[in-house]
Tab-separated table of C-alpha atoms in Angstrom:
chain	number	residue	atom	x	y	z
C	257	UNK	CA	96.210	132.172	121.798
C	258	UNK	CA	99.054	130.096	123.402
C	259	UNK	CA	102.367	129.653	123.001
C	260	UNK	CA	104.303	126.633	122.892
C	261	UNK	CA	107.171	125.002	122.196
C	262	UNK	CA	107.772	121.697	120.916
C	263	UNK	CA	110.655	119.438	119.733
C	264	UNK	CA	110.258	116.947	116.608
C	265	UNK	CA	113.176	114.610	115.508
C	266	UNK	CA	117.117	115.727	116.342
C	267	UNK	CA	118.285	119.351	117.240
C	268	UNK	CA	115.084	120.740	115.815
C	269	UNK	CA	113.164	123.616	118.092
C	270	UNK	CA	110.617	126.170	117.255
C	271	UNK	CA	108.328	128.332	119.026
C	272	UNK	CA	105.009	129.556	117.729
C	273	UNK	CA	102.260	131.575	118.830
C	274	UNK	CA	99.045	129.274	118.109
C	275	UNK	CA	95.572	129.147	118.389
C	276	UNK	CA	93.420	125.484	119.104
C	277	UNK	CA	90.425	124.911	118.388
C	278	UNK	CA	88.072	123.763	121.459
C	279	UNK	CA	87.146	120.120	120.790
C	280	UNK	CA	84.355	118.341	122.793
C	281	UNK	CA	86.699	115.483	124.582
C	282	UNK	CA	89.214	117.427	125.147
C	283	UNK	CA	91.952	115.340	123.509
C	284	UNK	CA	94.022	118.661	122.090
C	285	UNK	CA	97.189	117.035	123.980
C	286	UNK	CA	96.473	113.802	122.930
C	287	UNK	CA	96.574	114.361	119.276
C	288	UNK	CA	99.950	116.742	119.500
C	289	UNK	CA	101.729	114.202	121.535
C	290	UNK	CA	100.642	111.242	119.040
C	291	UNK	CA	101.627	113.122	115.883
C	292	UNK	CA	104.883	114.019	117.046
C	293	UNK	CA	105.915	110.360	117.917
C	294	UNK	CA	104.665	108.968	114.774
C	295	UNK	CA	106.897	111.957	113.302
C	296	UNK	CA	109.975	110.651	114.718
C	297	UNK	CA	109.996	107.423	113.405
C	298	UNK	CA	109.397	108.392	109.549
C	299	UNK	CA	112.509	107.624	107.032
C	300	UNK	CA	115.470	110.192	107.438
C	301	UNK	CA	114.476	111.770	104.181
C	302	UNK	CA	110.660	112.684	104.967
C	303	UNK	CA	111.898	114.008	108.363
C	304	UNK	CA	114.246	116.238	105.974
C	305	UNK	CA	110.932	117.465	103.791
C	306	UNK	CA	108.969	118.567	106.498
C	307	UNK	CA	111.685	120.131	108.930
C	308	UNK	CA	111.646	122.828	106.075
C	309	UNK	CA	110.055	126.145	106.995
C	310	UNK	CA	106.565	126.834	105.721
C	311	UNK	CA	104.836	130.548	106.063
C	312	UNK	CA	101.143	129.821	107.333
C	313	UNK	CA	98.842	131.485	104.481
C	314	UNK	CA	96.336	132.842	106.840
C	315	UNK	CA	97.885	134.087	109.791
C	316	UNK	CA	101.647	134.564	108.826
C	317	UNK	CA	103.268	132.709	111.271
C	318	UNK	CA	106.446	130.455	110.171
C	319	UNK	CA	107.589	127.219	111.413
C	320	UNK	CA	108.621	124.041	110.161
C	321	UNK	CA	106.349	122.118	108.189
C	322	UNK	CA	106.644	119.182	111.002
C	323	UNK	CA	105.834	121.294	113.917
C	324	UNK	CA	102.452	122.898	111.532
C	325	UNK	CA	101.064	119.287	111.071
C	326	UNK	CA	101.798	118.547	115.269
C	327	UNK	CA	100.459	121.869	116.633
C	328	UNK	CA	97.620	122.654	113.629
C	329	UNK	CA	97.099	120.036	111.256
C	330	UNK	CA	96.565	117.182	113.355
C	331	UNK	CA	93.181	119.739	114.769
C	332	UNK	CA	91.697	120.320	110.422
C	333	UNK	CA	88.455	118.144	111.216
C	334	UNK	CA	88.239	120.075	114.662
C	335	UNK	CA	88.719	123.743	112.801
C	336	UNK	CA	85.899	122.408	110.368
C	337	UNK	CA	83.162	121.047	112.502
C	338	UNK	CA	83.714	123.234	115.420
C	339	UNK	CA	81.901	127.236	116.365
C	340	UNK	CA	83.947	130.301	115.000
C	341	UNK	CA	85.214	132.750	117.576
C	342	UNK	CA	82.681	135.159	118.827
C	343	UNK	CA	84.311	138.003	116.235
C	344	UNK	CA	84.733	135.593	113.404
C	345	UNK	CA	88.902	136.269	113.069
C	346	UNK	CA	89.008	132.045	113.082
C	347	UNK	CA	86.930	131.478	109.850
C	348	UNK	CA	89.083	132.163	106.810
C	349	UNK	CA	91.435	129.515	108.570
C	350	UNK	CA	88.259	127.407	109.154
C	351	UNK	CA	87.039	127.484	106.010
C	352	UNK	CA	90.570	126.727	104.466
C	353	UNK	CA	90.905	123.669	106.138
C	354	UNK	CA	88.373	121.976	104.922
C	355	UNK	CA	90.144	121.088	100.914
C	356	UNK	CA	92.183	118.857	103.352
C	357	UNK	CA	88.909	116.899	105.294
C	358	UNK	CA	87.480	114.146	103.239
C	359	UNK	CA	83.612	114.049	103.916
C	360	UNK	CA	80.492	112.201	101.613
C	361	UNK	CA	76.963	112.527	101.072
C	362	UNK	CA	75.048	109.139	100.433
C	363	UNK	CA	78.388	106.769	100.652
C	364	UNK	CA	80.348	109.157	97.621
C	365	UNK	CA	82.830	111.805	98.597
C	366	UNK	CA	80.982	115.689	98.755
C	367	UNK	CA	83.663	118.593	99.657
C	368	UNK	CA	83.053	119.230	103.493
C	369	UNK	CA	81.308	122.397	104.197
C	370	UNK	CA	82.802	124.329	107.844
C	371	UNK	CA	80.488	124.546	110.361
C	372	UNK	CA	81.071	128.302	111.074
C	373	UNK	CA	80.468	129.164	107.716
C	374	UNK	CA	78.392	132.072	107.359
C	375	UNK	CA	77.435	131.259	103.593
C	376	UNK	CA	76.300	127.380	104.247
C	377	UNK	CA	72.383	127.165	104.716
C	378	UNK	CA	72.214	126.487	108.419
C	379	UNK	CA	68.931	124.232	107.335
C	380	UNK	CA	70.467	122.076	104.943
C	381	UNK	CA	72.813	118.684	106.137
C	382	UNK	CA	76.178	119.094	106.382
C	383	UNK	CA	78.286	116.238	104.164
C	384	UNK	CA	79.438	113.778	106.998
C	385	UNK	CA	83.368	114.687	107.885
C	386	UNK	CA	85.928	111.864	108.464
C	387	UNK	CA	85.866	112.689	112.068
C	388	UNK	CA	83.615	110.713	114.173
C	389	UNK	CA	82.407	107.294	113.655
C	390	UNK	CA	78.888	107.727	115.475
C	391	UNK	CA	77.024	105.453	113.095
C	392	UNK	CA	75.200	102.866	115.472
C	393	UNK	CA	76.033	99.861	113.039
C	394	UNK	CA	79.454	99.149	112.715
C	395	UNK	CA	79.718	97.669	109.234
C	396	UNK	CA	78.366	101.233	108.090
C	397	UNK	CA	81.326	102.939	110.140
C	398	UNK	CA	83.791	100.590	109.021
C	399	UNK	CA	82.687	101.811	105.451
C	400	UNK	CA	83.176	105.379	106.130
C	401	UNK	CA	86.894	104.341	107.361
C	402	UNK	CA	88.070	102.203	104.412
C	403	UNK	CA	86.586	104.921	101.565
C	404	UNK	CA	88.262	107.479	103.519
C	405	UNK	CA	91.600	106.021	103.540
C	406	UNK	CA	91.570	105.449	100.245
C	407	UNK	CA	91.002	109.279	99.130
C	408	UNK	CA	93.871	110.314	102.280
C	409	UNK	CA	96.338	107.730	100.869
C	410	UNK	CA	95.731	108.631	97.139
C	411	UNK	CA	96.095	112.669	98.102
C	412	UNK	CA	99.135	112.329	100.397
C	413	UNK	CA	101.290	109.732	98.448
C	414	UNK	CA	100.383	112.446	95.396
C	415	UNK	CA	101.559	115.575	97.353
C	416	UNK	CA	104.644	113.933	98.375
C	417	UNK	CA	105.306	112.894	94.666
C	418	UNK	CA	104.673	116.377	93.695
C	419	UNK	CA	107.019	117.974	96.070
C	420	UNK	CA	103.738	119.577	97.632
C	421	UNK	CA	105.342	118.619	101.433
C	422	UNK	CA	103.123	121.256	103.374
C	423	UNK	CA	100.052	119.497	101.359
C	424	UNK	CA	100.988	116.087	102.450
C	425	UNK	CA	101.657	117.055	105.918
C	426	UNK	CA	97.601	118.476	106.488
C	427	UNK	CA	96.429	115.710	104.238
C	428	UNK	CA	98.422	113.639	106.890
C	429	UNK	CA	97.243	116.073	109.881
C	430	UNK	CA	93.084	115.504	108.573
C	431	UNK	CA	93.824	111.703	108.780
C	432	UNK	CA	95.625	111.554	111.712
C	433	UNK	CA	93.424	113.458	113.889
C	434	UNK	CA	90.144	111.136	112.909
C	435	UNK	CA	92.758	108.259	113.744
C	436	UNK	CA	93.426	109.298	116.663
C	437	UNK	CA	90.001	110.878	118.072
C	438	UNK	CA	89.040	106.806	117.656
C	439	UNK	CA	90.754	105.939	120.847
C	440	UNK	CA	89.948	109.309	123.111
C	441	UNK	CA	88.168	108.178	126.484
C	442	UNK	CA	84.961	110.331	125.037
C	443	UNK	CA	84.864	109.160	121.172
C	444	UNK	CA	86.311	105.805	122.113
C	445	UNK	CA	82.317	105.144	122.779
C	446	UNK	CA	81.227	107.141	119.328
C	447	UNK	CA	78.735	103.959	117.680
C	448	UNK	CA	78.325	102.375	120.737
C	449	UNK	CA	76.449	104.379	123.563
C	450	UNK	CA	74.746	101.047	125.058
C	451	UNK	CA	78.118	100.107	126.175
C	452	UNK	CA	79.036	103.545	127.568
C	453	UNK	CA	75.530	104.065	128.942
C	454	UNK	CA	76.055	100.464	130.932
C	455	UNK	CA	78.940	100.998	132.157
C	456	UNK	CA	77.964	104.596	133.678
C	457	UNK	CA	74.805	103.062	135.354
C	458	UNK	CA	77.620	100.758	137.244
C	459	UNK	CA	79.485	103.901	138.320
C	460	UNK	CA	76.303	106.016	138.865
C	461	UNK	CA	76.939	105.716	142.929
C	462	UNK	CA	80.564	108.017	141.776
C	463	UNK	CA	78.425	110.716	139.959
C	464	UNK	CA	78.652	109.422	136.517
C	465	UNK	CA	75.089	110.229	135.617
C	466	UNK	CA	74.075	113.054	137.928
C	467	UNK	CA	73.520	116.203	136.410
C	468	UNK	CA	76.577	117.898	137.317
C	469	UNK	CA	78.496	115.122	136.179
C	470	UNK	CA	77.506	114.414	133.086
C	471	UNK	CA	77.468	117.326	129.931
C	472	UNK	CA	75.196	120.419	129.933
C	473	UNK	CA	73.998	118.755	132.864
C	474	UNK	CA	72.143	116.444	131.205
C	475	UNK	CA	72.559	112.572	132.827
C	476	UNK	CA	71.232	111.813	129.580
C	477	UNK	CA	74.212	112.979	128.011
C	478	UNK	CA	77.917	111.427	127.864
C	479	UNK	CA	79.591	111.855	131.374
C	480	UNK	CA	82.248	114.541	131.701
C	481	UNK	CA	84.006	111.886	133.450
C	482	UNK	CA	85.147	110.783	129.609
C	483	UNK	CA	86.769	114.670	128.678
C	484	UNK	CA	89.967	114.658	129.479
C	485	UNK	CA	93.786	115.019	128.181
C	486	UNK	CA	96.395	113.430	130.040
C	487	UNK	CA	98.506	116.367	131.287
C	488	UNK	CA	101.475	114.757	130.980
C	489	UNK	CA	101.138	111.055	128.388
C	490	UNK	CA	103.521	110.316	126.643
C	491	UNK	CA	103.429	107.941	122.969
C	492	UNK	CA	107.253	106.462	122.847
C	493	UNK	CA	107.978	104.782	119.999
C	494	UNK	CA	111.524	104.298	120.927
C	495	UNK	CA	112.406	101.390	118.618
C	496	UNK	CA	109.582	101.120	116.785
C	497	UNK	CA	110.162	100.797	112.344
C	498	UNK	CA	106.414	101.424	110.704
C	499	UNK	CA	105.554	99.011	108.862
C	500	UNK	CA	103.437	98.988	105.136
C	501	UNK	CA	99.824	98.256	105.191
C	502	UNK	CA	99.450	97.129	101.815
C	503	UNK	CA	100.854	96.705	99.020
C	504	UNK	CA	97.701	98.918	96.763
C	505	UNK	CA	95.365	101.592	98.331
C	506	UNK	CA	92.770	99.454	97.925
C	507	UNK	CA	94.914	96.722	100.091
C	508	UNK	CA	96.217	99.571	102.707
C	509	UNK	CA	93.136	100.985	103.188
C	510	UNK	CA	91.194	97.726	103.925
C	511	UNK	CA	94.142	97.156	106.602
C	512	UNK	CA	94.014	100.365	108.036
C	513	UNK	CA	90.593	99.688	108.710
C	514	UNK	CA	91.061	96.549	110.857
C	515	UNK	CA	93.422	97.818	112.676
C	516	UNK	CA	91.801	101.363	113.480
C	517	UNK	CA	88.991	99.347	115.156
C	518	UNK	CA	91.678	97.108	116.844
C	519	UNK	CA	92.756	100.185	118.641
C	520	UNK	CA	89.379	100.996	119.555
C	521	UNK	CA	88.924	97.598	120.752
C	522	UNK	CA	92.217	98.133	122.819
C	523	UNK	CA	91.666	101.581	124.243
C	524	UNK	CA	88.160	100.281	125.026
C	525	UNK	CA	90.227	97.412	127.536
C	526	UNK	CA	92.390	100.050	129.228
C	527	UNK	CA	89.502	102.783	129.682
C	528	UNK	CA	86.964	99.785	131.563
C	529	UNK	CA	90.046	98.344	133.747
C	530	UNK	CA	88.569	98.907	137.134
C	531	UNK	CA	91.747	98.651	138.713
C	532	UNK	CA	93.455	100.724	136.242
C	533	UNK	CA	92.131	103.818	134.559
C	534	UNK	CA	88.344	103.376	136.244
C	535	UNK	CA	90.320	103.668	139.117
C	536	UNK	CA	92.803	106.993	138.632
C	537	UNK	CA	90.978	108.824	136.948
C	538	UNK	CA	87.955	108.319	139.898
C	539	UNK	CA	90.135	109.687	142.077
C	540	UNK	CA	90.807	112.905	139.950
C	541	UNK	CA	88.744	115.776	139.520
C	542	UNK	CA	87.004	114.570	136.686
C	543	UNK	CA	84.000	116.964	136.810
C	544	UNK	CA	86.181	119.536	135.834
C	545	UNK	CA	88.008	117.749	133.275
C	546	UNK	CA	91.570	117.529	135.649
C	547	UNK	CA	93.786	113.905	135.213
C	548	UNK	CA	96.743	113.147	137.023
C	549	UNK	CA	100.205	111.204	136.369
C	550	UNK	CA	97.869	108.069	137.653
C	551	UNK	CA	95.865	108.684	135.102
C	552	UNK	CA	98.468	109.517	132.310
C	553	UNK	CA	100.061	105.891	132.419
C	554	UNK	CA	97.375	104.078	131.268
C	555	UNK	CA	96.043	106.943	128.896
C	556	UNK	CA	100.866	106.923	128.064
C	557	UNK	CA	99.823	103.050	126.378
C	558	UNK	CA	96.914	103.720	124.569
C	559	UNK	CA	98.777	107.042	122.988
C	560	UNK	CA	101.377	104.192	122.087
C	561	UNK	CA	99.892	101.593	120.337
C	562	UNK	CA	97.673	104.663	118.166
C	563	UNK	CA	100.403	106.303	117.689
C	564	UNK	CA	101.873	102.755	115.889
C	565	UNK	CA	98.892	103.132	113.248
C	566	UNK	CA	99.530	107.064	112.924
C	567	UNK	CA	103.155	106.252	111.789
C	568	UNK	CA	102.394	102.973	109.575
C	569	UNK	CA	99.386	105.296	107.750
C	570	UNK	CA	102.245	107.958	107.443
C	571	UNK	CA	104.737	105.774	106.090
C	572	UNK	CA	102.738	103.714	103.430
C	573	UNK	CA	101.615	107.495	102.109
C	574	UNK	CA	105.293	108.130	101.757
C	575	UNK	CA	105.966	104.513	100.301
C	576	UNK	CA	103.250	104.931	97.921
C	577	UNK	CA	104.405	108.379	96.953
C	578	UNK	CA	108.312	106.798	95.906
C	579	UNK	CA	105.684	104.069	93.554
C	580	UNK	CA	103.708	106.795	92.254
């Protein structure tokens, strides 16, 4: 457990005693500080909603509904797909979070089952979580993205309409997070391990695919040179209005979808620059996961321009909510 403080929108402070899930790329830092700045650009009234206090049904804890979805919801798909704690205290949360994951069997939407459940058959398939995009064909992962955005915008813009704010906000938090894990430097490969595997081969004179450089020391694995946060990025959207991405779900979600494989596109750019983040973060102590404020700058833009699409998905949910 840690415990952290963190600021959202004007004069508004709370401290919490948390718990975070371990996640693979270790992007924990990069989801809070995206969330947040996607927060602080919604319309005065949502900021309102969700600066009210909500009491957390599982563990008790109270803080406002904004500072849940930045230091818990934003991490549902994590809680769902990822191991229970060695004395199980994490699974009733686990297994709550997943009404607010969209997953599918076979292209239709099938309720997503957690991982750490100790009633799911540990033989049978889990339902595929909005989480990863891993397929190897892109049109199939593209797929995945537009059918989910159309069950998170229908489920937000109807808990916001309802008054349900804490349901909108991990609705928001599910979305958000698979959003955002698109641009990490160790999903930003997810569909496309030729590239990553190339490009590792050119660095393999720095380590990138010895054993003890790469995970569970197998070089055949991703290289732990992609797990990292940036200790310190930063996602300032200083000026920045959201914009709509459609005028329908069907039209939004379609959107959403170009432009969530834009910013995979884009993060893709600043993670290869050889002068830029190839660079820093060679320099760091990768093997062990450590960045550096070299390395936050260019990890600062790509936190930017995702946290642009975090906001515009959070604002059209609101927008479609006041249409509802």
């Amino acid at each position: 457990m840690s415990r952290s403080v963190i600021f959202i929108g004007r004069g508004l402070v709370c401290l919490g005693i948390l718990f975070f899930p371990a996640t693979a790329g270790s992007w924990g830092i990069g989801h809070r500080v995206i969330t947040a700045a996607a927060i602080e650009v919604m319309p005065a009234e949502l900021r309102k909603r969700w600066r009210a206090v909500h009491r957390h049904p599982v563990s008790g804890e109270e803080m406002s509904i904004a500072n849940w979805l930045v230091q818990r919801y934003c991490h549902h798909p994590d809680w769902v797909d990822g191991p229970s704690r060695a004395d199980g205290s994490d699974i009733p949360e686990r297994k709550r979070a997943t009404q607010f994951v969209y997953a599918e069997k076979n292209g239709q939407f099938f309720p997503p089952i957690a991982w750490a459940d100790p009633d799911r058959d540990p033989k049978a398939t889990r339902p595929k979580t909005y989480h990863y995009f891993t397929f190897p064909q892109e049109e199939v992962n593209r797929a995945l993205a537009e059918r989910g955005a159309r069950w998170y915008f229908e489920r937000i813009s109807k808990a916001f309409a309802e008054g349900n704010d804490v349901a909108a906000a991990e609705y928001s938090g599910a979305f958000a997070h698979a959003i955002q894990d698109r641009v990490s430097p160790f999903h930003v490969w997810d569909g496309y391990t030729a590239e990553r595997e190339a490009l590792e081969t050119g660095l393999a004179a720095e380590g990138l695919q010895s054993p003890e450089g790469s995970r569970n020391g197998k070089p055949a694995n991703a290289s732990l040179f992609w797990g990292l946060d940036g200790p310190h990025m930063k996602a300032d959207l200083k000026g920045y209005a959201p914009k709509l991405l459609g005028e329908s779900v069907e039209a939004a979600a379609k959107a959403f979808t170009d432009r969530l494989f834009e910013n995979r596109e884009f993060a893709k750019t600043v993670y290869t620059n050889r002068g830029g983040f190839l660079a820093a973060h060679l320099a760091d102590d990768w093997k062990n996961k450590q960045g550096s404020e070299a390395t936050d700058v260019p990890l600062s833009i790509v936190a930017r321009h995702n946290a642009e699409l975090t906001a515009d998905v959070f604002y059209t949910a609101w927008v479609f909510s006041e249409n509802r």
